[in-house]
GROMACS .gro file of C-alpha atoms in nm:
model
  184
    1UNK     CA    1   0.000   0.000   0.000
    2UNK     CA    2   0.151   0.336  -0.101
    3UNK     CA    3   0.119   0.672   0.076
    4UNK     CA    4  -0.175   0.801  -0.133
    5UNK     CA    5  -0.373   0.486  -0.058
    6UNK     CA    6  -0.313   0.534   0.311
    7UNK     CA    7  -0.440   0.893   0.288
    8UNK     CA    8  -0.767   0.774   0.140
    9UNK     CA    9  -0.829   0.499   0.395
   10UNK     CA   10  -1.151   0.467   0.585
   11UNK     CA   11  -1.047   0.679   0.881
   12UNK     CA   12  -0.786   0.936   0.973
   13UNK     CA   13  -0.663   1.039   1.314
   14UNK     CA   14  -0.659   1.406   1.419
   15UNK     CA   15  -0.395   1.485   1.683
   16UNK     CA   16  -0.514   1.669   1.989
   17UNK     CA   17  -0.377   2.010   2.082
   18UNK     CA   18  -0.482   2.026   2.448
   19UNK     CA   19  -0.358   1.819   2.735
   20UNK     CA   20  -0.570   1.538   2.868
   21UNK     CA   21  -0.845   1.542   2.604
   22UNK     CA   22  -0.853   1.168   2.592
   23UNK     CA   23  -0.810   0.946   2.287
   24UNK     CA   24  -0.759   1.092   1.941
   25UNK     CA   25  -1.069   1.163   1.731
   26UNK     CA   26  -1.156   0.946   1.433
   27UNK     CA   27  -1.288   1.113   1.113
   28UNK     CA   28  -1.454   0.927   0.823
   29UNK     CA   29  -1.342   1.060   0.481
   30UNK     CA   30  -1.530   0.823   0.250
   31UNK     CA   31  -1.809   1.070   0.182
   32UNK     CA   32  -1.573   1.312   0.000
   33UNK     CA   33  -1.595   1.154  -0.341
   34UNK     CA   34  -1.246   1.292  -0.415
   35UNK     CA   35  -1.006   1.004  -0.443
   36UNK     CA   36  -0.659   1.012  -0.591
   37UNK     CA   37  -0.353   1.236  -0.579
   38UNK     CA   38  -0.551   1.545  -0.684
   39UNK     CA   39  -0.734   1.551  -0.346
   40UNK     CA   40  -0.630   1.878  -0.182
   41UNK     CA   41  -0.912   1.901   0.072
   42UNK     CA   42  -0.723   1.697   0.332
   43UNK     CA   43  -0.619   1.880   0.645
   44UNK     CA   44  -0.250   1.903   0.724
   45UNK     CA   45  -0.328   1.763   1.069
   46UNK     CA   46  -0.477   1.440   0.931
   47UNK     CA   47  -0.252   1.140   0.978
   48UNK     CA   48  -0.322   0.806   0.805
   49UNK     CA   49  -0.443   0.514   1.018
   50UNK     CA   50  -0.141   0.314   0.909
   51UNK     CA   51   0.076   0.501   1.158
   52UNK     CA   52   0.036   0.429   1.525
   53UNK     CA   53   0.009   0.737   1.744
   54UNK     CA   54   0.239   0.696   2.041
   55UNK     CA   55   0.151   0.868   2.365
   56UNK     CA   56   0.337   1.196   2.408
   57UNK     CA   57   0.507   1.271   2.734
   58UNK     CA   58   0.365   1.553   2.939
   59UNK     CA   59   0.693   1.752   2.926
   60UNK     CA   60   0.691   1.764   2.548
   61UNK     CA   61   0.321   1.860   2.554
   62UNK     CA   62   0.396   2.144   2.794
   63UNK     CA   63   0.694   2.253   2.586
   64UNK     CA   64   0.496   2.249   2.260
   65UNK     CA   65   0.204   2.426   2.430
   66UNK     CA   66   0.437   2.707   2.551
   67UNK     CA   67   0.609   2.722   2.212
   68UNK     CA   68   0.278   2.774   2.030
   69UNK     CA   69   0.158   3.012   2.300
   70UNK     CA   70   0.475   3.222   2.253
   71UNK     CA   71   0.464   3.244   1.873
   72UNK     CA   72   0.089   3.244   1.809
   73UNK     CA   73   0.040   3.624   1.861
   74UNK     CA   74   0.323   3.709   1.623
   75UNK     CA   75   0.189   3.469   1.362
   76UNK     CA   76  -0.162   3.609   1.395
   77UNK     CA   77  -0.028   3.964   1.363
   78UNK     CA   78   0.176   3.871   1.057
   79UNK     CA   79  -0.123   3.696   0.903
   80UNK     CA   80  -0.339   4.003   0.968
   81UNK     CA   81  -0.080   4.230   0.806
   82UNK     CA   82  -0.056   4.002   0.503
   83UNK     CA   83  -0.432   3.993   0.458
   84UNK     CA   84  -0.438   4.373   0.490
   85UNK     CA   85  -0.168   4.403   0.224
   86UNK     CA   86  -0.356   4.161  -0.003
   87UNK     CA   87  -0.675   4.363   0.037
   88UNK     CA   88  -0.489   4.687  -0.041
   89UNK     CA   89  -0.337   4.529  -0.351
   90UNK     CA   90  -0.678   4.408  -0.467
   91UNK     CA   91  -0.820   4.759  -0.418
   92UNK     CA   92  -0.531   4.912  -0.614
   93UNK     CA   93  -0.564   4.659  -0.895
   94UNK     CA   94  -0.938   4.720  -0.917
   95UNK     CA   95  -0.892   5.098  -0.923
   96UNK     CA   96  -0.626   5.071  -1.195
   97UNK     CA   97  -0.853   4.847  -1.400
   98UNK     CA   98  -1.137   5.097  -1.360
   99UNK     CA   99  -0.912   5.383  -1.467
  100UNK     CA  100  -0.800   5.184  -1.770
  101UNK     CA  101  -1.160   5.114  -1.861
  102UNK     CA  102  -1.248   5.483  -1.823
  103UNK     CA  103  -0.960   5.578  -2.051
  104UNK     CA  104  -1.069   5.322  -2.309
  105UNK     CA  105  -1.428   5.444  -2.291
  106UNK     CA  106  -1.332   5.807  -2.336
  107UNK     CA  107  -1.093   5.736  -2.620
  108UNK     CA  108  -0.819   5.910  -2.426
  109UNK     CA  109  -0.619   5.591  -2.422
  110UNK     CA  110  -0.530   5.623  -2.791
  111UNK     CA  111  -0.443   5.989  -2.741
  112UNK     CA  112  -0.223   5.901  -2.444
  113UNK     CA  113  -0.045   5.631  -2.645
  114UNK     CA  114   0.020   5.871  -2.932
  115UNK     CA  115   0.135   6.139  -2.688
  116UNK     CA  116   0.371   5.890  -2.522
  117UNK     CA  117   0.516   5.785  -2.857
  118UNK     CA  118   0.555   6.152  -2.951
  119UNK     CA  119   0.727   6.220  -2.620
  120UNK     CA  120   0.960   5.928  -2.687
  121UNK     CA  121   1.052   6.055  -3.034
  122UNK     CA  122   1.108   6.407  -2.898
  123UNK     CA  123   1.324   6.266  -2.620
  124UNK     CA  124   1.537   6.087  -2.879
  125UNK     CA  125   1.569   6.411  -3.079
  126UNK     CA  126   1.652   6.605  -2.763
  127UNK     CA  127   1.926   6.361  -2.671
  128UNK     CA  128   2.066   6.384  -3.023
  129UNK     CA  129   2.061   6.766  -3.002
  130UNK     CA  130   2.233   6.759  -2.663
  131UNK     CA  131   2.502   6.532  -2.802
  132UNK     CA  132   2.551   6.758  -3.105
  133UNK     CA  133   2.562   7.065  -2.882
  134UNK     CA  134   2.829   6.906  -2.663
  135UNK     CA  135   3.035   6.826  -2.976
  136UNK     CA  136   2.991   7.184  -3.096
  137UNK     CA  137   3.089   7.318  -2.754
  138UNK     CA  138   3.405   7.108  -2.754
  139UNK     CA  139   3.485   7.220  -3.108
  140UNK     CA  140   3.431   7.589  -3.022
  141UNK     CA  141   3.650   7.554  -2.714
  142UNK     CA  142   3.927   7.404  -2.928
  143UNK     CA  143   3.882   7.678  -3.190
  144UNK     CA  144   3.891   7.950  -2.921
  145UNK     CA  145   4.212   7.807  -2.777
  146UNK     CA  146   4.363   7.788  -3.124
  147UNK     CA  147   4.243   8.141  -3.206
  148UNK     CA  148   4.389   8.273  -2.880
  149UNK     CA  149   4.718   8.099  -2.955
  150UNK     CA  150   4.721   8.238  -3.312
  151UNK     CA  151   4.637   8.585  -3.181
  152UNK     CA  152   4.931   8.569  -2.941
  153UNK     CA  153   5.159   8.458  -3.224
  154UNK     CA  154   5.030   8.739  -3.444
  155UNK     CA  155   5.090   8.993  -3.166
  156UNK     CA  156   5.444   8.865  -3.120
  157UNK     CA  157   5.498   8.884  -3.494
  158UNK     CA  158   5.359   9.240  -3.506
  159UNK     CA  159   5.575   9.336  -3.210
  160UNK     CA  160   5.885   9.194  -3.378
  161UNK     CA  161   5.795   9.371  -3.700
  162UNK     CA  162   5.751   9.700  -3.512
  163UNK     CA  163   6.088   9.651  -3.340
  164UNK     CA  164   6.250   9.571  -3.673
  165UNK     CA  165   6.095   9.878  -3.835
  166UNK     CA  166   6.208  10.092  -3.538
  167UNK     CA  167   6.561   9.957  -3.570
  168UNK     CA  168   6.557  10.022  -3.942
  169UNK     CA  169   6.422  10.374  -3.883
  170UNK     CA  170   6.692  10.437  -3.620
  171UNK     CA  171   6.954  10.295  -3.850
  172UNK     CA  172   6.828  10.516  -4.132
  173UNK     CA  173   6.820  10.818  -3.902
  174UNK     CA  174   7.174  10.741  -3.791
  175UNK     CA  175   7.286  10.705  -4.151
  176UNK     CA  176   7.124  11.029  -4.255
  177UNK     CA  177   7.274  11.203  -3.953
  178UNK     CA  178   7.621  11.071  -4.037
  179UNK     CA  179   7.583  11.172  -4.400
  180UNK     CA  180   7.465  11.518  -4.310
  181UNK     CA  181   7.759  11.566  -4.071
  182UNK     CA  182   8.004  11.451  -4.331
  183UNK     CA  183   7.865  11.679  -4.599
  184UNK     CA  184   7.904  11.986  -4.383
   0.00000   0.00000   0.00000
């Protein structure tokens, strides 16, 4: 006999949770009509008749009783929070579905989709423009540096040319002064 057969036997034993209740209770499951591995209506606490239930010592009963007594409030609180969260999620989902239906009814949904696609295309264009502007900024910075450098070179060249012309003028003045002194 395999495990599934033992689950669908004529009677199952429910373990007791309180001390001194007496013998375990016997439950008849033949009236279910659900036989086979797809039966999910069985309680987790049901144990097949194949297994003998040994008497539990009173110390372990006291220990398990205190263990469950200690953790039961936290588990109940956690369960309450989870059910609250589930209810909130259901409310949110329902409200979102209603909003979606309203948008579909009003025809705004199509307009929103087209607006979103337009926004996407404009965002792509904006990013392209930003990239081009950054390239242009870099290029203008390089050109400004080069222009400043060329301007400095030109100034130096002009300054040298002015100095050269001054020297030539002085040399010419000196030559004319020497010639005029010699002719007198």
